[in-house]
Amino acid sequence: MTTATQPRQPELKTPLPGPKTQAIMERDAQHLSTSYMRPYPFVPDHGEGVWLTDVDGNTMLDFFAGIAVSTTGHAHPHVVKAVQEQVTKFSHVCLTDYPQEITTSLAERLVKHVEKPGEKWRVFFGNSGAEAVEAAIKLARNHTGRTHVISTLGSFHGRTYGAITLTGSKTKYKRGFGPLLPNVTHVPYPNPFRPPLGSTPETCGQAVIDHIESLFVGVIPADEVAAIIIEPMQGEGGYIVPPADFLPKLRALCDKYGIVLIFDEVQAGMGRSGKMFSFQHFDVQPDIITLAKGIASGLPISAMLAKESVMTWPVGSHGSTFGGNPVAAAAAHATLDLLEGEVGHPGCGKSLMDNAASVGAYIMDELRKMQAEFPFLGDVRGAGLFIGLEFVKPDGSPDGKLRDRASLAMFERGLLNLDCGEAVIRISPPLILTREEAETGLKIMREALASL
Ligand SMILES: Cc1ncc(COP(=O)(O)O)c(C=O)c1O
């Protein structure tokens, strides 16, 4: 347990992997899908806050939160209580057919974070990020009567057919699975660290806008484009924050051509960036928002929020048997209580959103100081607890191999972490991370980097 004088540290009781971990991994390799990745030998047994203990009793500090999901950490008492209470009432009725107060009030709570004066939004609930994305593109096509969708290179939107078509991060998601959705075009993402289209960090946003406009001249009729879908901060592609002018310019472009603007907030949303939605760091409002991951502290629920003026699909045209499950909705309410600060978390000040902003800023400051010590840390970027650390070769090109070694060295020292992009480690811990726990994680990172 954490005390004032002795902050909790990872505790490695066996060499990794321990014998029980090894035995489960062998059975896992025999019986589970051949598509699953197993980057590190870790088999969780239980968790508490930002700590996860494996089946051999090894306790690790969690700096990835099950890919940016476990917003409130593991087994948060407030979330556990909400789930327990709901599961004793009912666990399923089917929201597609019958309204339930718990999902009605969840929708009311979610739209409060996005509605501007004079605007009304509505919510469709699903189970996963991909399902929210599918709903978004179906709605955009249905609403506009147009077919074409524009997405970005480096993006990740999920693994169902529509979502993998939109995804632009890795060809392995698509190889051998075609034919995919027709009429999808990818454009570069404005990455200020690696500006596309011969641009600079300052001009990369405008360069991407100009590129889209040039497609409208020679390649895609603009009046056939239903939607542009984009992560306001790109996750899987490398935890990239676009320049401040980009999203407002994209909004203006969509307005000019009657295109629906979809912001995929599945990874960066739900308080992770220090604001409820990552697009709120910019002066912009989308037409549709997709949410999942961090919404319910690990219980499966997703949401597609749309302006009422856009949500024009007819009764019965879309639904989901499990979508908006009441137990997951209870977890989402409890998560929102903590994110908004209605319920406090010890050591985290006002709200988890504010905590993400301040602890994240501290981590980024410290990592930037480390750049002087370790020149292979080419870029430190992000917002709140959505932080990317890019590894570079002396010539500035991405160094994926060094990133892999660094990531393993951190794991071996008790820090759970995950890569993304070509050469990036993503830092996406639970939003309850205290400054003291952040210091522990940074110390492990420094030791790991020094060992390379
Ligand atoms: C931005 C984004 N959209 C969509 C998805 C798909 O979510 P899921 O895996 O829940 O289908 C992900 C998952 O990583 C994501 O990061």
Coordinates of C-alpha atoms and ligand atoms in Angstrom, one line a residue:
M1 CA 0.0 0.0 0.0
T2 CA 1.1 3.6 -0.6
T3 CA 2.3 5.5 2.4
A4 CA 3.4 9.1 2.8
T5 CA 7.1 8.0 3.0
Q6 CA 7.1 4.9 0.8
P7 CA 5.3 5.2 -2.5
R8 CA 4.1 1.9 -3.9
Q9 CA 6.5 0.3 -6.4
P10 CA 6.2 -2.5 -8.9
E11 CA 6.9 -5.8 -7.2
L12 CA 8.4 -8.6 -9.4
K13 CA 8.3 -11.8 -7.4
T14 CA 9.3 -14.2 -10.2
P15 CA 11.3 -13.8 -13.3
L16 CA 8.9 -12.8 -16.1
P17 CA 7.0 -14.8 -17.2
G18 CA 6.3 -16.7 -14.0
P19 CA 5.3 -20.3 -14.1
K20 CA 1.5 -19.8 -13.9
T21 CA 1.7 -17.1 -16.6
Q22 CA 3.7 -19.4 -18.8
A23 CA 1.2 -22.3 -18.4
I24 CA -1.8 -20.1 -19.2
M25 CA 0.0 -18.6 -22.2
E26 CA 0.7 -22.1 -23.5
R27 CA -3.1 -23.0 -23.2
D28 CA -4.0 -19.6 -24.7
A29 CA -1.8 -20.3 -27.7
Q30 CA -3.5 -23.7 -28.2
H31 CA -7.1 -22.6 -28.1
L32 CA -7.6 -18.9 -28.8
S33 CA -7.7 -17.1 -32.1
T34 CA -4.5 -17.1 -34.1
S35 CA -5.1 -13.4 -34.8
Y36 CA -4.5 -12.3 -31.2
M37 CA -1.2 -10.6 -30.5
R38 CA 0.8 -11.2 -27.3
P39 CA 3.4 -8.4 -27.0
Y40 CA 4.4 -9.3 -23.5
P41 CA 4.0 -12.4 -21.2
F42 CA 1.5 -10.9 -18.8
V43 CA -1.7 -12.6 -17.5
P44 CA -3.7 -10.4 -15.1
D45 CA -5.2 -11.8 -11.9
H46 CA -6.5 -8.7 -10.2
G47 CA -6.1 -4.9 -10.2
E48 CA -6.3 -2.0 -7.8
G49 CA -6.1 1.5 -9.0
V50 CA -3.2 1.9 -11.4
W51 CA -1.7 -1.4 -10.3
L52 CA -2.2 -4.8 -11.9
T53 CA -1.1 -8.1 -10.4
D54 CA -0.5 -11.1 -12.6
V55 CA -1.3 -14.8 -11.7
D56 CA 2.2 -15.2 -10.3
G57 CA 1.8 -12.3 -7.9
N58 CA 4.0 -9.8 -9.9
T59 CA 2.6 -6.3 -9.6
M60 CA 3.0 -3.9 -12.5
L61 CA 2.3 -0.2 -12.8
D62 CA -0.3 0.2 -15.6
F63 CA 0.7 2.9 -18.1
F64 CA -1.6 1.7 -20.9
A65 CA -5.0 1.1 -19.3
G66 CA -5.9 -1.8 -21.6
I67 CA -5.4 0.6 -24.6
A68 CA -6.8 3.8 -23.0
V69 CA -9.9 2.1 -21.6
S70 CA -9.6 1.8 -17.8
T71 CA -10.1 5.5 -17.1
T72 CA -10.8 5.1 -13.4
G73 CA -8.2 2.4 -12.9
H74 CA -8.9 -1.2 -11.9
A75 CA -11.8 -2.2 -9.6
H76 CA -12.7 1.4 -8.6
P77 CA -15.0 1.0 -5.6
H78 CA -17.5 3.6 -7.1
V79 CA -17.7 1.7 -10.4
V80 CA -17.9 -1.7 -8.7
K81 CA -20.8 -0.6 -6.5
A82 CA -22.7 0.8 -9.5
V83 CA -22.2 -2.4 -11.5
Q84 CA -23.2 -4.6 -8.5
E85 CA -26.4 -2.6 -7.9
Q86 CA -27.5 -2.7 -11.5
V87 CA -26.8 -6.4 -12.1
T88 CA -29.1 -7.3 -9.2
K89 CA -31.9 -5.3 -10.9
F90 CA -31.7 -6.5 -14.5
S91 CA -28.8 -7.0 -17.0
H92 CA -30.7 -6.9 -20.3
V93 CA -33.9 -6.0 -21.9
C94 CA -32.8 -4.6 -25.3
L95 CA -32.6 -0.8 -25.7
T96 CA -33.5 -1.1 -29.4
D97 CA -37.0 -2.0 -28.3
Y98 CA -37.6 -0.7 -24.8
P99 CA -36.4 2.6 -23.2
Q100 CA -34.5 2.3 -19.9
E101 CA -33.9 5.2 -17.5
I102 CA -30.2 4.4 -17.1
T103 CA -29.5 4.8 -20.8
T104 CA -31.8 7.8 -21.1
S105 CA -30.0 9.6 -18.4
L106 CA -26.6 8.5 -19.7
A107 CA -27.5 10.0 -23.1
E108 CA -28.7 13.2 -21.4
R109 CA -25.4 13.4 -19.5
L110 CA -23.2 12.8 -22.6
V111 CA -24.9 15.4 -24.8
K112 CA -24.5 18.0 -22.1
H113 CA -20.8 17.9 -22.8
V114 CA -21.2 18.7 -26.5
E115 CA -24.4 20.7 -27.0
K116 CA -23.9 24.4 -27.8
P117 CA -26.7 27.0 -27.4
G118 CA -29.5 26.3 -30.0
E119 CA -28.2 22.8 -30.7
K120 CA -29.7 19.4 -29.9
W121 CA -27.9 16.1 -30.1
R122 CA -29.0 12.5 -29.9
V123 CA -27.3 9.2 -28.9
F124 CA -27.1 5.7 -30.4
F125 CA -25.5 3.2 -28.1
G126 CA -23.4 0.2 -29.3
N127 CA -20.9 -2.2 -27.7
S128 CA -17.5 -1.3 -29.3
G129 CA -15.7 1.5 -31.0
A130 CA -16.1 -0.2 -34.4
E131 CA -19.8 -0.4 -33.9
A132 CA -20.0 3.3 -33.2
V133 CA -17.9 4.0 -36.3
E134 CA -20.2 1.8 -38.4
A135 CA -23.2 3.6 -37.1
A136 CA -21.6 7.0 -37.9
I137 CA -20.8 6.1 -41.5
K138 CA -24.2 4.5 -42.0
L139 CA -25.9 7.6 -40.6
A140 CA -23.8 10.0 -42.7
R141 CA -24.6 8.1 -45.9
N142 CA -28.3 7.7 -45.1
H143 CA -28.6 11.4 -44.1
T144 CA -26.8 12.8 -47.1
G145 CA -27.8 10.3 -49.8
R146 CA -24.1 10.3 -50.8
T147 CA -21.7 7.4 -50.8
H148 CA -18.1 8.6 -50.5
V149 CA -16.1 8.8 -47.2
I150 CA -12.8 10.5 -46.7
S151 CA -10.5 9.2 -43.9
T152 CA -6.9 9.7 -43.0
L153 CA -3.6 7.8 -43.3
G154 CA -2.4 6.5 -40.0
S155 CA -5.9 6.3 -38.6
F156 CA -7.5 3.5 -36.7
H157 CA -11.3 3.1 -36.7
G158 CA -11.8 -0.6 -35.9
R159 CA -11.9 -4.0 -37.4
T160 CA -15.4 -4.5 -38.9
Y161 CA -15.7 -4.1 -42.7
G162 CA -16.6 -0.5 -42.8
A163 CA -14.2 0.4 -40.0
I164 CA -11.2 -1.4 -41.5
T165 CA -11.9 0.2 -44.8
L166 CA -11.6 3.6 -43.1
T167 CA -8.5 2.6 -41.1
G168 CA -5.2 3.8 -42.6
S169 CA -2.6 2.6 -40.1
K170 CA -1.5 -0.9 -41.1
T171 CA -2.1 -3.0 -44.2
K172 CA -2.2 -6.2 -42.0
Y173 CA -5.7 -5.2 -41.1
K174 CA -6.8 -5.4 -44.7
R175 CA -4.5 -8.0 -46.4
G176 CA -6.6 -11.0 -47.6
F177 CA -9.9 -9.5 -46.3
G178 CA -11.1 -7.7 -49.4
P179 CA -13.3 -6.5 -51.1
L180 CA -13.7 -3.7 -48.6
L181 CA -16.2 -0.8 -48.7
P182 CA -16.2 1.1 -52.0
N183 CA -15.7 4.9 -52.3
V184 CA -13.3 5.5 -49.4
T185 CA -10.3 7.7 -49.9
H186 CA -7.4 8.4 -47.5
V187 CA -5.7 11.7 -47.1
P188 CA -2.6 12.5 -45.0
Y189 CA -3.0 13.4 -41.3
P190 CA -1.4 16.8 -40.5
N191 CA 1.5 15.5 -38.3
P192 CA 3.6 18.6 -37.2
F193 CA 6.5 16.3 -36.3
R194 CA 6.5 14.7 -39.8
P195 CA 4.7 17.2 -42.0
P196 CA 3.2 15.6 -45.1
L197 CA 2.9 16.9 -48.7
G198 CA 6.2 18.9 -48.5
S199 CA 4.7 21.2 -45.8
T200 CA 6.1 22.5 -42.5
P201 CA 4.9 22.1 -38.9
E202 CA 3.1 25.5 -39.4
T203 CA 1.6 24.8 -42.8
C204 CA 0.7 21.1 -42.6
G205 CA -2.9 21.7 -41.7
Q206 CA -3.5 24.0 -44.7
A207 CA -1.6 21.5 -46.9
V208 CA -4.0 18.7 -46.1
I209 CA -7.0 21.0 -46.7
D210 CA -5.6 22.0 -50.1
H211 CA -5.0 18.3 -50.9
I212 CA -8.6 17.5 -50.2
E213 CA -9.7 20.4 -52.3
S214 CA -7.5 19.2 -55.1
L215 CA -9.2 15.8 -54.9
F216 CA -12.5 17.5 -55.4
V217 CA -11.2 19.1 -58.6
G218 CA -9.9 15.9 -60.3
V219 CA -10.8 12.7 -58.4
I220 CA -13.9 12.8 -56.2
P221 CA -17.0 14.9 -56.9
A222 CA -17.5 16.8 -53.6
D223 CA -21.2 16.5 -53.9
E224 CA -20.9 12.7 -53.6
V225 CA -18.9 12.9 -50.3
A226 CA -21.1 11.9 -47.4
A227 CA -18.5 12.3 -44.6
I228 CA -15.0 13.1 -43.5
I229 CA -14.0 11.0 -40.5
I230 CA -11.0 11.9 -38.4
E231 CA -9.5 11.4 -35.0
P232 CA -9.1 14.9 -33.6
M233 CA -5.9 13.5 -32.0
Q234 CA -4.6 10.5 -33.8
G235 CA -4.2 7.4 -31.5
E236 CA -3.0 4.2 -33.0
G237 CA -1.1 6.2 -35.7
G238 CA 1.3 7.7 -33.1
Y239 CA -0.5 9.9 -30.6
I240 CA -0.4 12.9 -32.9
V241 CA -1.9 16.3 -32.1
P242 CA -2.7 18.3 -35.3
P243 CA -1.9 22.1 -35.6
A244 CA -4.5 24.4 -34.0
D245 CA -5.8 25.7 -37.4
F246 CA -6.5 22.4 -38.9
L247 CA -9.8 21.1 -37.5
P248 CA -11.6 24.5 -37.8
K249 CA -10.5 24.6 -41.5
L250 CA -11.7 21.1 -42.0
R251 CA -15.1 22.2 -40.5
A252 CA -15.2 25.1 -42.9
L253 CA -14.5 22.8 -45.8
C254 CA -17.2 20.4 -44.8
D255 CA -19.7 23.3 -44.5
K256 CA -18.7 24.5 -48.0
Y257 CA -19.6 21.2 -49.6
G258 CA -22.4 19.9 -47.3
I259 CA -20.2 17.1 -45.9
V260 CA -20.8 15.5 -42.5
L261 CA -17.8 15.9 -40.2
I262 CA -17.3 12.8 -37.9
F263 CA -14.8 13.0 -35.0
D264 CA -13.7 9.6 -33.8
E265 CA -13.0 10.2 -30.1
V266 CA -12.9 6.5 -29.2
Q267 CA -9.2 6.7 -28.0
A268 CA -8.6 10.3 -27.1
G269 CA -12.1 11.1 -25.7
M270 CA -13.7 10.7 -22.3
G271 CA -11.4 13.0 -20.3
R272 CA -8.1 11.5 -21.4
S273 CA -6.8 14.7 -23.1
G274 CA -7.7 16.8 -20.1
K275 CA -11.0 17.8 -21.6
M276 CA -14.0 15.6 -22.1
F277 CA -13.4 15.3 -25.8
S278 CA -10.1 16.0 -27.5
F279 CA -11.6 18.2 -30.2
Q280 CA -12.5 20.6 -27.4
H281 CA -8.9 21.8 -27.4
F282 CA -9.7 23.4 -30.7
D283 CA -12.4 25.9 -31.7
V284 CA -14.6 23.4 -33.7
Q285 CA -17.8 21.5 -33.5
P286 CA -18.4 18.2 -35.4
D287 CA -21.7 16.7 -36.6
I288 CA -21.1 13.2 -35.3
I289 CA -18.9 11.9 -32.4
T290 CA -17.9 8.3 -31.8
L291 CA -17.1 7.2 -28.2
A292 CA -16.1 3.9 -26.7
K293 CA -13.0 2.7 -24.7
G294 CA -12.8 5.1 -21.7
I295 CA -16.6 5.6 -21.4
A296 CA -17.3 2.8 -18.8
S297 CA -14.1 1.9 -17.1
G298 CA -13.8 -1.4 -19.1
L299 CA -17.4 -2.5 -19.5
P300 CA -18.3 -2.7 -23.1
I301 CA -20.4 0.2 -24.3
S302 CA -20.0 2.7 -27.1
A303 CA -21.9 5.7 -28.3
M304 CA -22.5 7.6 -31.5
L305 CA -23.6 11.1 -30.8
A306 CA -25.1 13.1 -33.6
K307 CA -26.7 16.5 -34.1
E308 CA -30.5 16.1 -34.2
S309 CA -30.5 17.7 -37.7
V310 CA -28.2 14.9 -38.9
M311 CA -29.9 12.0 -37.1
T312 CA -32.6 11.5 -39.7
W313 CA -32.5 7.8 -40.2
P314 CA -36.0 6.2 -39.9
V315 CA -37.4 4.1 -37.1
G316 CA -36.1 0.5 -37.2
S317 CA -33.3 1.3 -39.7
H318 CA -30.5 0.7 -37.1
G319 CA -30.1 -1.0 -33.7
S320 CA -28.1 -3.4 -31.6
T321 CA -29.2 -6.3 -29.4
F322 CA -26.7 -5.6 -26.6
G323 CA -25.9 -1.9 -27.4
G324 CA -26.5 0.3 -24.3
N325 CA -26.5 -2.6 -21.9
P326 CA -27.7 -1.3 -18.5
V327 CA -24.8 -2.8 -16.5
A328 CA -22.3 -1.1 -18.8
A329 CA -24.4 2.0 -18.6
A330 CA -24.2 2.0 -14.8
A331 CA -20.5 1.7 -15.1
A332 CA -20.5 4.7 -17.6
H333 CA -22.5 6.8 -15.1
A334 CA -20.0 6.0 -12.3
T335 CA -17.1 6.8 -14.7
L336 CA -18.7 10.1 -15.5
D337 CA -19.2 10.9 -11.8
L338 CA -15.5 10.6 -11.4
L339 CA -14.5 12.3 -14.7
E340 CA -16.7 15.3 -13.9
G341 CA -15.7 15.4 -10.3
E342 CA -19.2 14.8 -8.9
V343 CA -17.5 12.0 -6.9
G344 CA -13.9 12.7 -5.9
H345 CA -11.0 10.3 -6.1
P346 CA -8.4 10.4 -3.3
G347 CA -5.3 12.2 -4.4
C348 CA -6.8 13.6 -7.6
G349 CA -8.1 17.0 -6.7
K350 CA -11.4 18.2 -8.4
S351 CA -12.1 15.8 -11.3
L352 CA -10.3 13.1 -13.2
M353 CA -10.4 15.3 -16.3
D354 CA -8.4 18.0 -14.4
N355 CA -6.2 15.4 -13.0
A356 CA -5.4 14.1 -16.5
A357 CA -4.5 17.6 -17.5
S358 CA -2.2 18.4 -14.6
V359 CA -0.5 15.0 -14.2
G360 CA -0.2 14.7 -18.0
A361 CA 1.5 18.1 -18.2
Y362 CA 3.9 17.1 -15.5
I363 CA 4.8 13.8 -17.4
M364 CA 5.4 15.7 -20.6
D365 CA 7.6 18.3 -18.9
E366 CA 9.7 15.5 -17.4
L367 CA 9.9 13.6 -20.7
R368 CA 11.0 16.7 -22.5
K369 CA 13.8 17.2 -19.9
M370 CA 14.8 13.6 -20.7
Q371 CA 15.2 14.4 -24.4
A372 CA 18.4 16.3 -23.5
E373 CA 19.8 13.1 -21.9
F374 CA 18.5 10.7 -24.6
P375 CA 18.8 12.3 -28.1
F376 CA 16.9 9.3 -29.6
L377 CA 13.7 10.7 -28.0
G378 CA 12.8 12.7 -31.1
D379 CA 9.4 14.0 -30.0
V380 CA 7.2 14.2 -26.9
R381 CA 3.7 15.3 -27.7
G382 CA 0.1 15.0 -26.6
A383 CA -2.5 16.4 -24.2
G384 CA -3.4 15.3 -20.7
L385 CA -2.7 11.6 -20.3
F386 CA -2.7 11.0 -24.1
I387 CA 1.1 11.2 -24.6
G388 CA 3.3 9.9 -27.4
L389 CA 7.1 9.4 -27.2
E390 CA 8.7 9.0 -30.6
F391 CA 12.1 7.3 -31.0
V392 CA 14.3 8.5 -33.8
K393 CA 17.6 7.5 -35.5
P394 CA 20.4 10.1 -35.6
D395 CA 19.1 11.2 -39.0
G396 CA 15.7 11.9 -37.5
S397 CA 13.9 8.9 -39.2
P398 CA 11.7 6.7 -37.0
D399 CA 13.5 4.0 -35.0
G400 CA 11.0 1.3 -34.5
K401 CA 13.6 -1.2 -33.3
L402 CA 14.8 1.0 -30.6
R403 CA 11.3 1.7 -29.5
D404 CA 10.6 -2.0 -29.3
R405 CA 13.7 -2.5 -27.1
A406 CA 12.7 0.5 -24.9
S407 CA 9.2 -0.8 -24.5
L408 CA 10.5 -4.3 -23.5
A409 CA 13.0 -2.7 -21.0
M410 CA 10.1 -0.8 -19.4
F411 CA 8.0 -4.0 -19.1
E412 CA 10.8 -5.9 -17.6
R413 CA 11.1 -3.3 -14.9
G414 CA 7.4 -3.5 -14.1
L415 CA 5.8 -0.8 -16.3
L416 CA 3.0 -2.0 -18.6
N417 CA 3.2 0.0 -21.8
L418 CA 2.1 -0.2 -25.4
D419 CA 3.6 0.9 -28.7
C420 CA 1.8 2.7 -31.5
G421 CA 2.7 4.3 -34.9
E422 CA 6.0 3.4 -36.5
A423 CA 8.3 4.2 -33.5
V424 CA 6.1 5.6 -30.7
I425 CA 5.4 4.5 -27.1
R426 CA 2.0 5.6 -26.0
I427 CA 1.5 6.7 -22.4
S428 CA -2.2 6.2 -21.7
P429 CA -2.5 5.4 -18.0
P430 CA -5.7 5.4 -15.9
L431 CA -6.8 9.0 -15.3
I432 CA -6.5 8.4 -11.5
L433 CA -2.7 8.4 -11.8
T434 CA -1.3 10.6 -9.0
R435 CA 1.8 12.7 -9.4
E436 CA 3.6 10.3 -7.1
E437 CA 2.7 7.4 -9.2
A438 CA 3.7 9.3 -12.3
E439 CA 7.1 9.9 -10.7
T440 CA 7.5 6.2 -10.2
G441 CA 6.6 5.5 -13.8
L442 CA 9.0 8.2 -15.0
K443 CA 11.8 6.7 -12.9
I444 CA 11.3 3.3 -14.5
M445 CA 11.2 4.9 -17.9
R446 CA 14.5 6.7 -17.3
E447 CA 16.2 3.5 -16.0
A448 CA 14.9 1.6 -19.1
L449 CA 16.1 4.3 -21.5
A450 CA 19.5 4.4 -19.8
S451 CA 19.8 0.6 -20.3
L452 CA 19.5 0.7 -24.1
Ligands
LIG1 C1 -9.9 5.9 -32.6 C2 -10.4 4.5 -32.6 N1 -11.6 4.3 -33.2 C3 -12.2 3.0 -33.2 C4 -11.5 2.0 -32.5 C5 -12.2 0.6 -32.5 O1 -12.6 0.3 -31.3 P1 -13.0 -1.2 -30.9 O2 -11.7 -1.9 -30.8 O3 -13.7 -1.1 -29.6 O4 -13.9 -1.7 -31.9 C6 -10.3 2.2 -31.9 C7 -9.6 1.1 -31.2 O5 -8.5 1.2 -30.9 C8 -9.8 3.5 -31.9 O6 -8.6 3.8 -31.3

